[in-house]
Amino acid sequence: MGVQITETTLRDGHQSLIATRMRTRDMLPIAEKMDQAGFFSLEVWGGATFDACIRFLNEDPWERLRSLRKIVKNTRLQMLLRGQNLVGYRHYADDVLDEFVRLSVKNGIDVFRIFDALNDLRNMEPAIKAVSKYKGHVQGTICYTTSPVHNNEKFAEMAKNLENLGCDSICIKDMAGLISPALATDLVKIVKSRANIPISLHSHCSSGMAPASYFAAAEAGVDILDTAFSAFGWGTSQPPTESMVATLQGTPYDTGIDLELMYEIGEYFASLAGKYRMLFTAETTRPSVNVLLHQIPGGMLSNLVSQLREQNALDKYGEVLKEVPRVRADLGYPPLVTPTSQVVGIQAVLNVLLGERYKQVTQEVKNYFLGLYGRSPGPVNEEIRTKVIGDEPVMEGRPADLLEPELEKLSEEGHKLGIIHSDEDLITYALYPQVAVKFLRGELKEEAMPSPVEATSKSSGVTDLPVEFAVDVDGEVFNVKVSSIMSKTISVESPQKPQEVPEGAIVSKMQGMILAIKVKAGDKVKEGDVLLTIEAMKMQNNIVAEYDGTVKELFSFQGEVVNAGDILMVVEADDK
Ligand code: MN
């Protein structure tokens, strides 16, 4: 049999190119035609689609799944599951995981592509077991990366372990588009020789090599390739479906898919792309071989650009790209994919903006060194670890073992709030407690599509998506939207800041939002005490006292959006 296709337009395609904004109403009219093509599966759910639905689109993600299932009668529906993180950004307790998988199967998912950002099998095993239990197809995933501690032999060993855990197929997930034709040939061959289950290759055109690597993988015996229709392919998305079907035609790897039907579906998406055109950016639609050096996946790259722009530090972009691989090395070379891409990327930004490495560290980097994300692929930099967590003990076991069951308490809470009307509602609430309340109450408005007029009136010349932050504070996700207009409005309301910088002033080094102020005027503080927490670039940063002293005056408040250089408070040093 030839190669089969997992069609990703309805998940990764629009996630990679237009920040996951495709609406269900734009998917349904073409779903029946897609069902006729004979794809191995349609990837339609998971990854960022769940979050985007309830945060921006005012759509019930479960309803999206059910309505696609109603139309797609012959083709498997597939989702991307972030291991113990499910479709969120933190580890959830096992009871949430089990119920999530049960409902995903019930609402229509057939294939679960399960990955862990660190390739730590302990973070994948409960999801693998749950999907088997509910009779779904388990696709165990290897997050592909290159580093001194990664090699094909280790990936092949992981493939064997995944097969032993009961996976039905294996995905080589090249989220940053790093794999070359030669590397793909070697890797597919060795994985095929070790594991006796179908192998799929998932890559992105970020470096421009993916179509060639796909052909090489086909020659090496790959069973499934991931593609997206050309209007939502190329760039930081997958190789185009129509072109790959044509490429393989007449070879031993022929997909057997009707090219005319591909053309017809392709035309539908091409016209749909017109509607979303203001969301496409140059950074995501054009390949760049630079990705081979910094390894940052596409979504993260455009995010970094917009974060740096917010910080008024776009000139530091080059420096940050050089710092990313250094931070990654310090952390033992994690593959860069949600959430490690954010953890590494933001620490690199801080290291560059503050002019000193690890002078300030996000809570997420601390947690990483504490072992709360799992086992790092290689040893971490001991010196940096000591600087960040001192002699605090490192968690050796499975991180989710620290979590108590969550559902019962959440169910009680949710019912008290009057927002739970189904089992699915409870899981939506469990995954995104903060965001879900507004959505489940029906108070969320669908985000407006940016109009060409608005976009051209912006001075930056780059499509200005709103800068949105998902801030996870002890499991509560806060939805923070920062735009230039909003920060101006808020600074009008902020306490009068002194014109000149007084002695003892604590000055913000970054643009961000004040999440919490831990002190009040008159408080005595010791060196190292946390004064306040600023959320910037999706990460929490504790600002600590650099000396013993007394808080004289506060010039900031919780929820305020501050800029770099703003005076936050004055702490008078104790007399020595
Ligand atoms: Mn992907």
PDB file of N, CA and C and ligand atoms in Angstrom, residues 11-12 173 175 202 204 238, ligand 1:
ATOM      1  N   ARG A  11      -6.606  21.737  12.038  1.00  0.00           N
ATOM      2  CA  ARG A  11      -5.962  21.928  13.342  1.00  0.00           C
ATOM      3  C   ARG A  11      -4.612  22.631  13.143  1.00  0.00           C
ATOM      4  N   ASP A  12      -3.587  21.890  12.789  1.00  0.00           N
ATOM      5  CA  ASP A  12      -2.257  22.503  12.759  1.00  0.00           C
ATOM      6  C   ASP A  12      -2.133  23.576  11.684  1.00  0.00           C
ATOM      7  N   LYS A 173       7.421  13.712  15.423  1.00  0.00           N
ATOM      8  CA  LYS A 173       6.863  15.066  15.395  1.00  0.00           C
ATOM      9  C   LYS A 173       7.986  16.078  15.302  1.00  0.00           C
ATOM     10  N   MET A 175       8.268  19.493  15.044  1.00  0.00           N
ATOM     11  CA  MET A 175       7.425  20.690  15.148  1.00  0.00           C
ATOM     12  C   MET A 175       8.094  21.945  14.615  1.00  0.00           C
ATOM     13  N   HIS A 202       5.489  13.980  10.916  1.00  0.00           N
ATOM     14  CA  HIS A 202       4.826  15.276  10.989  1.00  0.00           C
ATOM     15  C   HIS A 202       5.914  16.334  10.944  1.00  0.00           C
ATOM     16  N   HIS A 204       7.079  20.549   9.409  1.00  0.00           N
ATOM     17  CA  HIS A 204       6.644  21.896   9.021  1.00  0.00           C
ATOM     18  C   HIS A 204       7.606  22.432   7.973  1.00  0.00           C
ATOM     19  N   GLN A 238       2.303  22.711   7.445  1.00  0.00           N
ATOM     20  CA  GLN A 238       2.720  21.461   6.810  1.00  0.00           C
ATOM     21  C   GLN A 238       2.911  21.629   5.293  1.00  0.00           C
TER      22      GLN A 238
HETATM   23 MN    MN B   1       2.875  20.728  14.244  1.00  0.00          MN
END
